[in-house]
């Protein structure tokens, strides 16, 4: 199936980051507010929507972004992306490709993907940067409609994120794959965790955010591991207190890329709300650049 194309181009117009071209086809739609947050902030916000609030079996969506030199652009959503039931072996697909210019900042901060029972979903995001481009990616998904008892019941979830520097040099290559045909059932391998997230922070404009996030994650996990809040895998036969204990929220942080220019944070949580709070707290330092604090 030929993918539906969307295209957004952001350039400087009279000194301000401006969408100079926006095109989308069903089931995709872009909403571009005239202004979000402070009027003195140079950032353009782009809301990506799908008609009906979700993606159905067989949908294939492809989007291209060009962020011009010195521009700041934010791509976000208004609610979680719902992936509805699969018909046969059909897979819902989304592809995003972005070119980020010199001194430019691209921030991708969606709500989570939620796959319904039997759904099959695949997404790929490719970012092409130059030496002084900056980038934030939040990529996260939930177990499904877990509040109503539907947990890790989808057939397939695959998400790939790739960053390439000039000369097609790979900087970051990452794929998450969950499939029911694997030797271990998805729900069993996830234990009681209902949300998986990745936060990627890259580039010279974001050094202060990277340093703060690394410090915050280190402090948070030090506290969490001292006072675990979820008890799993208890020894039913003996009722022993020597049981496996896992925190309700865990996070790890590591550097990547040339000279450690990037930081990636990985999160697992038993609730969606805890991840929203975490993202808001960790990305609060972006408010001066974006006009609004993400996930506020």
PDB file of N, CA and C in Angstrom, residues 61-104:
ATOM      1  N   UNK A  61       0.954   5.725   7.197  1.00  0.00           N
ATOM      2  CA  UNK A  61       1.110   7.177   7.213  1.00  0.00           C
ATOM      3  C   UNK A  61       2.590   7.518   7.163  1.00  0.00           C
ATOM      4  N   UNK A  62       2.961   8.420   6.263  1.00  0.00           N
ATOM      5  CA  UNK A  62       4.347   8.862   6.142  1.00  0.00           C
ATOM      6  C   UNK A  62       4.387  10.384   6.191  1.00  0.00           C
ATOM      7  N   UNK A  63       5.272  10.942   7.011  1.00  0.00           N
ATOM      8  CA  UNK A  63       5.352  12.388   7.193  1.00  0.00           C
ATOM      9  C   UNK A  63       6.801  12.837   7.063  1.00  0.00           C
ATOM     10  N   UNK A  64       7.011  13.966   6.402  1.00  0.00           N
ATOM     11  CA  UNK A  64       8.342  14.539   6.258  1.00  0.00           C
ATOM     12  C   UNK A  64       8.369  15.934   6.882  1.00  0.00           C
ATOM     13  N   UNK A  65       9.406  16.216   7.670  1.00  0.00           N
ATOM     14  CA  UNK A  65       9.596  17.528   8.275  1.00  0.00           C
ATOM     15  C   UNK A  65      10.945  18.094   7.842  1.00  0.00           C
ATOM     16  N   UNK A  66      10.960  19.373   7.534  1.00  0.00           N
ATOM     17  CA  UNK A  66      12.209  20.085   7.292  1.00  0.00           C
ATOM     18  C   UNK A  66      12.244  21.279   8.238  1.00  0.00           C
ATOM     19  N   UNK A  67      13.203  21.286   9.152  1.00  0.00           N
ATOM     20  CA  UNK A  67      13.350  22.362  10.120  1.00  0.00           C
ATOM     21  C   UNK A  67      14.558  23.188   9.698  1.00  0.00           C
ATOM     22  N   UNK A  68      14.308  24.405   9.216  1.00  0.00           N
ATOM     23  CA  UNK A  68      15.352  25.227   8.640  1.00  0.00           C
ATOM     24  C   UNK A  68      16.354  25.734   9.665  1.00  0.00           C
ATOM     25  N   UNK A  69      17.452  26.273   9.173  1.00  0.00           N
ATOM     26  CA  UNK A  69      18.526  26.775  10.037  1.00  0.00           C
ATOM     27  C   UNK A  69      17.989  27.775  11.064  1.00  0.00           C
ATOM     28  N   UNK A  70      18.370  27.557  12.324  1.00  0.00           N
ATOM     29  CA  UNK A  70      18.022  28.480  13.388  1.00  0.00           C
ATOM     30  C   UNK A  70      16.587  28.416  13.871  1.00  0.00           C
ATOM     31  N   UNK A  71      15.774  27.513  13.329  1.00  0.00           N
ATOM     32  CA  UNK A  71      14.358  27.433  13.705  1.00  0.00           C
ATOM     33  C   UNK A  71      14.136  26.493  14.898  1.00  0.00           C
ATOM     34  N   UNK A  72      13.028  26.703  15.589  1.00  0.00           N
ATOM     35  CA  UNK A  72      12.588  25.807  16.664  1.00  0.00           C
ATOM     36  C   UNK A  72      11.178  25.354  16.351  1.00  0.00           C
ATOM     37  N   UNK A  73      10.959  24.029  16.337  1.00  0.00           N
ATOM     38  CA  UNK A  73       9.646  23.467  16.043  1.00  0.00           C
ATOM     39  C   UNK A  73       9.326  22.364  17.035  1.00  0.00           C
ATOM     40  N   UNK A  74       8.050  22.289  17.422  1.00  0.00           N
ATOM     41  CA  UNK A  74       7.571  21.274  18.358  1.00  0.00           C
ATOM     42  C   UNK A  74       6.478  20.473  17.663  1.00  0.00           C
ATOM     43  N   UNK A  75       6.602  19.161  17.668  1.00  0.00           N
ATOM     44  CA  UNK A  75       5.567  18.264  17.148  1.00  0.00           C
ATOM     45  C   UNK A  75       4.940  17.529  18.326  1.00  0.00           C
ATOM     46  N   UNK A  76       3.623  17.653  18.472  1.00  0.00           N
ATOM     47  CA  UNK A  76       2.957  17.024  19.598  1.00  0.00           C
ATOM     48  C   UNK A  76       1.586  16.507  19.173  1.00  0.00           C
ATOM     49  N   UNK A  77       0.832  15.962  20.133  1.00  0.00           N
ATOM     50  CA  UNK A  77      -0.511  15.441  19.884  1.00  0.00           C
ATOM     51  C   UNK A  77      -1.447  16.000  20.941  1.00  0.00           C
ATOM     52  N   UNK A  78      -2.737  15.753  20.793  1.00  0.00           N
ATOM     53  CA  UNK A  78      -3.716  16.219  21.770  1.00  0.00           C
ATOM     54  C   UNK A  78      -4.195  15.107  22.682  1.00  0.00           C
ATOM     55  N   UNK A  79      -3.865  13.876  22.360  1.00  0.00           N
ATOM     56  CA  UNK A  79      -4.243  12.724  23.182  1.00  0.00           C
ATOM     57  C   UNK A  79      -3.445  11.526  22.696  1.00  0.00           C
ATOM     58  N   UNK A  80      -3.581  10.408  23.374  1.00  0.00           N
ATOM     59  CA  UNK A  80      -2.851   9.210  22.981  1.00  0.00           C
ATOM     60  C   UNK A  80      -3.282   8.754  21.589  1.00  0.00           C
ATOM     61  N   UNK A  81      -2.338   8.126  20.868  1.00  0.00           N
ATOM     62  CA  UNK A  81      -2.635   7.556  19.558  1.00  0.00           C
ATOM     63  C   UNK A  81      -3.142   6.131  19.759  1.00  0.00           C
ATOM     64  N   UNK A  82      -4.385   5.884  19.398  1.00  0.00           N
ATOM     65  CA  UNK A  82      -4.994   4.570  19.605  1.00  0.00           C
ATOM     66  C   UNK A  82      -4.844   3.741  18.332  1.00  0.00           C
ATOM     67  N   UNK A  83      -4.402   2.509  18.505  1.00  0.00           N
ATOM     68  CA  UNK A  83      -4.245   1.589  17.380  1.00  0.00           C
ATOM     69  C   UNK A  83      -5.301   0.509  17.525  1.00  0.00           C
ATOM     70  N   UNK A  84      -6.261   0.509  16.597  1.00  0.00           N
ATOM     71  CA  UNK A  84      -7.399  -0.379  16.728  1.00  0.00           C
ATOM     72  C   UNK A  84      -7.098  -1.787  16.215  1.00  0.00           C
ATOM     73  N   UNK A  85      -8.040  -2.686  16.428  1.00  0.00           N
ATOM     74  CA  UNK A  85      -7.839  -4.108  16.171  1.00  0.00           C
ATOM     75  C   UNK A  85      -7.388  -4.381  14.746  1.00  0.00           C
ATOM     76  N   UNK A  86      -6.547  -5.399  14.629  1.00  0.00           N
ATOM     77  CA  UNK A  86      -6.003  -5.784  13.331  1.00  0.00           C
ATOM     78  C   UNK A  86      -6.927  -6.763  12.635  1.00  0.00           C
ATOM     79  N   UNK A  87      -7.025  -6.628  11.311  1.00  0.00           N
ATOM     80  CA  UNK A  87      -7.762  -7.595  10.497  1.00  0.00           C
ATOM     81  C   UNK A  87      -6.752  -8.507   9.814  1.00  0.00           C
ATOM     82  N   UNK A  88      -6.783  -9.763  10.168  1.00  0.00           N
ATOM     83  CA  UNK A  88      -5.814 -10.690   9.605  1.00  0.00           C
ATOM     84  C   UNK A  88      -4.417 -10.317  10.054  1.00  0.00           C
ATOM     85  N   UNK A  89      -3.506 -10.200   9.094  1.00  0.00           N
ATOM     86  CA  UNK A  89      -2.116  -9.890   9.424  1.00  0.00           C
ATOM     87  C   UNK A  89      -1.759  -8.450   9.107  1.00  0.00           C
ATOM     88  N   UNK A  90      -2.755  -7.613   8.791  1.00  0.00           N
ATOM     89  CA  UNK A  90      -2.472  -6.232   8.427  1.00  0.00           C
ATOM     90  C   UNK A  90      -1.887  -5.458   9.606  1.00  0.00           C
ATOM     91  N   UNK A  91      -0.914  -4.604   9.297  1.00  0.00           N
ATOM     92  CA  UNK A  91      -0.208  -3.841  10.322  1.00  0.00           C
ATOM     93  C   UNK A  91      -0.410  -2.352  10.071  1.00  0.00           C
ATOM     94  N   UNK A  92      -0.703  -1.599  11.106  1.00  0.00           N
ATOM     95  CA  UNK A  92      -0.760  -0.145  10.988  1.00  0.00           C
ATOM     96  C   UNK A  92       0.663   0.401  11.048  1.00  0.00           C
ATOM     97  N   UNK A  93       0.980   1.354  10.150  1.00  0.00           N
ATOM     98  CA  UNK A  93       2.351   1.840  10.049  1.00  0.00           C
ATOM     99  C   UNK A  93       2.401   3.361  10.066  1.00  0.00           C
ATOM    100  N   UNK A  94       3.440   3.885  10.734  1.00  0.00           N
ATOM    101  CA  UNK A  94       3.723   5.316  10.677  1.00  0.00           C
ATOM    102  C   UNK A  94       5.224   5.515  10.458  1.00  0.00           C
ATOM    103  N   UNK A  95       5.574   6.411   9.549  1.00  0.00           N
ATOM    104  CA  UNK A  95       6.974   6.740   9.280  1.00  0.00           C
ATOM    105  C   UNK A  95       7.137   8.252   9.357  1.00  0.00           C
ATOM    106  N   UNK A  96       8.116   8.697  10.119  1.00  0.00           N
ATOM    107  CA  UNK A  96       8.439  10.122  10.209  1.00  0.00           C
ATOM    108  C   UNK A  96       9.889  10.310   9.811  1.00  0.00           C
ATOM    109  N   UNK A  97      10.134  11.237   8.892  1.00  0.00           N
ATOM    110  CA  UNK A  97      11.494  11.596   8.500  1.00  0.00           C
ATOM    111  C   UNK A  97      11.667  13.093   8.694  1.00  0.00           C
ATOM    112  N   UNK A  98      12.784  13.489   9.309  1.00  0.00           N
ATOM    113  CA  UNK A  98      13.004  14.913   9.591  1.00  0.00           C
ATOM    114  C   UNK A  98      14.444  15.301   9.302  1.00  0.00           C
ATOM    115  N   UNK A  99      14.598  16.469   8.703  1.00  0.00           N
ATOM    116  CA  UNK A  99      15.919  17.080   8.504  1.00  0.00           C
ATOM    117  C   UNK A  99      15.973  18.329   9.373  1.00  0.00           C
ATOM    118  N   UNK A 100      17.009  18.426  10.186  1.00  0.00           N
ATOM    119  CA  UNK A 100      17.118  19.504  11.167  1.00  0.00           C
ATOM    120  C   UNK A 100      18.353  20.325  10.835  1.00  0.00           C
ATOM    121  N   UNK A 101      18.158  21.592  10.549  1.00  0.00           N
ATOM    122  CA  UNK A 101      19.218  22.437  10.050  1.00  0.00           C
ATOM    123  C   UNK A 101      20.189  22.926  11.113  1.00  0.00           C
ATOM    124  N   UNK A 102      21.117  23.748  10.680  1.00  0.00           N
ATOM    125  CA  UNK A 102      22.149  24.288  11.560  1.00  0.00           C
ATOM    126  C   UNK A 102      21.531  25.200  12.617  1.00  0.00           C
ATOM    127  N   UNK A 103      21.871  24.946  13.876  1.00  0.00           N
ATOM    128  CA  UNK A 103      21.349  25.755  14.973  1.00  0.00           C
ATOM    129  C   UNK A 103      19.872  25.574  15.236  1.00  0.00           C
ATOM    130  N   UNK A 104      19.250  24.590  14.586  1.00  0.00           N
ATOM    131  CA  UNK A 104      17.809  24.367  14.733  1.00  0.00           C
ATOM    132  C   UNK A 104      17.532  23.377  15.868  1.00  0.00           C
TER     133      UNK A 104
END
